[in-house]
Amino acid sequence: MTTPRLIVLVGMMGSGKSSVARRLAREGRVLLDTDTLVEERTGRTVREIFATDGEPVFRELETSVLEECLGHAGPAVIAAAGGVAESERNRTALHRARAAGSAFVVWLRTDPQELVRRVGHSTNRPLLDADAGGRLLELAASRAVNYRAVADVVVDTDGMSVQDVAAAVNAAVAGAGAGMMDADGPAT
């Protein structure tokens, strides 16, 4: 088996997807961050899209961008928006890319209390406007099943530096290239 062309990072906001993707991109992959691409294409921030058009419009944009990213021809790392696995269409697209051998999906799993510590006071995350801590706990619990459903492997990020998480992702991808995948347990 060959190494997958695309590494897709999924997980909650605050799990480190964007930071880890930037680190992995230093190793010869194109960086594709779905939130950033949505913002570049619309000329508005995610918060502005939520405020003016609503979450459903943002999710449609997110799906369009994800599908484009999954069609990227060369080596890339995709930092997928936190809610990307909530959509059946997105899950299907991720499953197809995995089945074709072009994508390897890594769930960056972070303890919900750690997420609260990292992003609970953020002002640029529209889903956290009211009771950020409670909302993060709720989202983490409800999204876990979908993250697991799309992931080839889980990397637990608690207590790890960006460099350590990137190394764990690289090890998981190398294992995928050798035909070893484990979606049920942590990869380190």
Protein backbone atom coordinates (compact mmCIF):
# COMPACT_ATOMS: atom_id res chain seq x y z
CA MET A 1 0.00 0.00 0.00
CA THR A 2 1.24 3.51 -0.76
CA THR A 3 1.18 6.51 1.53
CA PRO A 4 -2.10 8.45 1.15
CA ARG A 5 -1.86 11.69 -0.83
CA LEU A 6 -4.07 13.59 1.63
CA ILE A 7 -3.96 13.75 5.40
CA VAL A 8 -7.28 15.00 6.77
CA LEU A 9 -7.38 16.23 10.36
CA VAL A 10 -10.78 16.21 12.07
CA GLY A 11 -11.72 17.07 15.62
CA MET A 12 -13.20 19.70 17.85
CA MET A 13 -12.31 23.37 17.76
CA GLY A 14 -9.24 23.73 19.93
CA SER A 15 -7.93 20.24 19.23
CA GLY A 16 -5.00 21.68 17.27
CA LYS A 17 -6.01 20.86 13.69
CA SER A 18 -4.79 24.13 12.18
CA SER A 19 -1.53 24.20 14.17
CA VAL A 20 -0.74 20.56 13.45
CA ALA A 21 -1.63 21.02 9.77
CA ARG A 22 0.77 23.97 9.51
CA ARG A 23 3.49 21.83 11.08
CA LEU A 24 2.81 18.92 8.71
CA ALA A 25 2.78 21.27 5.71
CA ARG A 26 6.42 22.14 6.43
CA GLU A 27 7.24 18.60 5.31
CA GLY A 28 6.23 19.10 1.68
CA ARG A 29 2.44 19.05 1.75
CA VAL A 30 0.12 21.86 0.70
CA LEU A 31 -1.86 23.29 3.62
CA LEU A 32 -5.63 23.38 3.08
CA ASP A 33 -7.59 24.78 6.04
CA THR A 34 -11.33 24.62 5.30
CA ASP A 35 -12.27 27.55 7.57
CA THR A 36 -9.56 29.74 6.03
CA LEU A 37 -10.61 28.76 2.51
CA VAL A 38 -14.25 29.60 3.25
CA GLU A 39 -13.17 32.99 4.59
CA GLU A 40 -10.94 33.67 1.57
CA ARG A 41 -13.68 32.74 -0.90
CA THR A 42 -16.40 34.77 0.77
CA GLY A 43 -14.32 37.72 1.98
CA ARG A 44 -15.95 37.28 5.39
CA THR A 45 -15.02 35.60 8.65
CA VAL A 46 -16.79 32.48 9.87
CA ARG A 47 -18.40 34.64 12.58
CA GLU A 48 -19.71 37.08 9.94
CA ILE A 49 -21.14 34.23 7.84
CA PHE A 50 -22.90 32.80 10.89
CA ALA A 51 -24.26 36.25 11.84
CA THR A 52 -25.51 37.29 8.40
CA ASP A 53 -26.39 34.03 6.65
CA GLY A 54 -26.67 31.50 9.47
CA GLU A 55 -25.00 28.20 10.23
CA PRO A 56 -26.70 26.25 7.38
CA VAL A 57 -25.10 28.54 4.77
CA PHE A 58 -21.71 28.17 6.44
CA ARG A 59 -22.11 24.37 6.42
CA GLU A 60 -22.90 24.43 2.68
CA LEU A 61 -19.76 26.46 2.04
CA GLU A 62 -17.79 24.10 4.27
CA THR A 63 -19.00 21.09 2.26
CA SER A 64 -18.10 22.71 -1.05
CA VAL A 65 -14.61 23.54 0.19
CA LEU A 66 -14.08 20.07 1.69
CA GLU A 67 -15.04 18.40 -1.59
CA GLU A 68 -12.59 20.65 -3.46
CA CYS A 69 -9.84 19.85 -0.96
CA LEU A 70 -10.45 16.10 -1.28
CA GLY A 71 -9.93 16.49 -5.03
CA HIS A 72 -6.53 18.14 -4.58
CA ALA A 73 -4.09 16.39 -6.92
CA GLY A 74 -0.88 16.59 -4.92
CA PRO A 75 0.20 15.85 -1.36
CA ALA A 76 -1.77 17.99 1.09
CA VAL A 77 -2.87 18.22 4.69
CA ILE A 78 -6.45 19.30 5.26
CA ALA A 79 -7.47 20.95 8.53
CA ALA A 80 -11.20 20.30 8.43
CA ALA A 81 -13.64 22.54 10.28
CA GLY A 82 -14.81 21.16 13.62
CA GLY A 83 -18.33 20.40 12.39
CA VAL A 84 -17.33 18.77 9.13
CA ALA A 85 -18.18 15.24 10.27
CA GLU A 86 -21.73 16.24 11.22
CA SER A 87 -22.85 16.24 7.59
CA GLU A 88 -23.77 12.93 5.95
CA ARG A 89 -22.52 14.32 2.63
CA ASN A 90 -19.15 15.15 4.18
CA ARG A 91 -18.89 11.76 5.87
CA THR A 92 -19.65 10.09 2.53
CA ALA A 93 -17.01 12.21 0.77
CA LEU A 94 -14.44 11.31 3.42
CA HIS A 95 -15.33 7.61 3.22
CA ARG A 96 -14.98 7.66 -0.57
CA ALA A 97 -11.58 9.34 -0.38
CA ARG A 98 -10.46 6.81 2.22
CA ALA A 99 -11.77 3.88 0.16
CA ALA A 100 -9.94 5.19 -2.90
CA GLY A 101 -6.72 5.28 -0.86
CA SER A 102 -6.23 8.99 -1.50
CA ALA A 103 -7.01 10.20 2.03
CA PHE A 104 -6.07 9.19 5.54
CA VAL A 105 -8.31 10.74 8.22
CA VAL A 106 -6.95 11.43 11.69
CA TRP A 107 -9.21 12.39 14.59
CA LEU A 108 -7.31 14.72 16.92
CA ARG A 109 -9.16 13.82 20.10
CA THR A 110 -8.89 16.19 23.03
CA ASP A 111 -10.46 15.92 26.46
CA PRO A 112 -13.46 18.28 26.59
CA GLN A 113 -12.15 19.99 29.73
CA GLU A 114 -8.90 20.71 27.88
CA LEU A 115 -10.94 22.18 25.01
CA VAL A 116 -12.68 24.49 27.49
CA ARG A 117 -9.27 25.60 28.76
CA ARG A 118 -7.96 26.20 25.24
CA VAL A 119 -10.90 27.96 23.56
CA GLY A 120 -13.59 28.51 26.19
CA HIS A 121 -12.90 32.24 26.29
CA SER A 122 -12.51 32.73 22.55
CA THR A 123 -14.51 35.52 20.95
CA ASN A 124 -14.17 34.32 17.35
CA ARG A 125 -16.09 31.04 17.63
CA PRO A 126 -19.81 31.65 17.03
CA LEU A 127 -20.95 28.29 18.40
CA LEU A 128 -19.54 29.27 21.80
CA ASP A 129 -21.30 32.59 22.29
CA ALA A 130 -23.50 31.38 25.14
CA ASP A 131 -22.05 29.15 27.88
CA ALA A 132 -18.87 28.24 26.03
CA GLY A 133 -17.84 25.56 28.51
CA GLY A 134 -21.19 23.81 28.47
CA ARG A 135 -21.46 24.07 24.70
CA LEU A 136 -17.98 22.61 24.19
CA LEU A 137 -18.80 19.65 26.43
CA GLU A 138 -22.08 19.10 24.58
CA LEU A 139 -20.50 19.35 21.12
CA ALA A 140 -17.60 17.06 22.02
CA ALA A 141 -20.01 14.38 23.25
CA SER A 142 -22.36 14.62 20.28
CA ARG A 143 -19.65 14.78 17.60
CA ALA A 144 -17.48 11.93 18.90
CA VAL A 145 -19.45 9.21 17.12
CA ASN A 146 -19.09 10.96 13.76
CA TYR A 147 -15.40 11.69 14.21
CA ARG A 148 -14.85 8.02 14.99
CA ALA A 149 -16.95 7.03 11.96
CA VAL A 150 -14.73 8.95 9.53
CA ALA A 151 -11.33 8.41 11.14
CA ASP A 152 -8.72 5.87 10.20
CA VAL A 153 -6.92 6.54 13.46
CA VAL A 154 -7.31 8.54 16.66
CA VAL A 155 -4.51 10.66 18.11
CA ASP A 156 -5.10 11.81 21.69
CA THR A 157 -3.66 15.32 21.98
CA ASP A 158 -3.90 15.90 25.73
CA GLY A 159 -0.57 16.98 27.16
CA MET A 160 1.15 16.86 23.76
CA SER A 161 2.92 19.66 21.94
CA VAL A 162 2.09 20.48 18.33
CA GLN A 163 5.36 18.80 17.34
CA ASP A 164 4.45 15.64 19.26
CA VAL A 165 0.98 15.47 17.70
CA ALA A 166 2.47 16.02 14.21
CA ALA A 167 4.94 13.20 14.87
CA ALA A 168 2.09 10.90 15.97
CA VAL A 169 0.15 11.78 12.82
CA ASN A 170 3.21 11.07 10.67
CA ALA A 171 3.68 7.72 12.40
CA ALA A 172 0.02 6.84 11.79
CA VAL A 173 0.29 7.83 8.12
CA ALA A 174 3.47 5.78 7.75
CA GLY A 175 1.60 2.85 9.30
CA ALA A 176 -1.23 3.37 6.79
CA GLY A 177 1.30 3.18 3.97
CA ALA A 178 2.38 -0.18 5.40
CA GLY A 179 -1.25 -1.31 5.60
CA MET A 180 -1.64 -0.80 9.37
CA MET A 181 -4.68 1.25 10.44
CA ASP A 182 -6.38 1.48 13.83
CA ALA A 183 -9.51 3.57 14.18
CA ASP A 184 -10.31 2.29 17.65
CA GLY A 185 -7.37 3.35 19.71
CA PRO A 186 -4.93 6.15 20.14
CA ALA A 187 -1.88 6.38 17.95
CA THR A 188 1.24 7.75 19.50
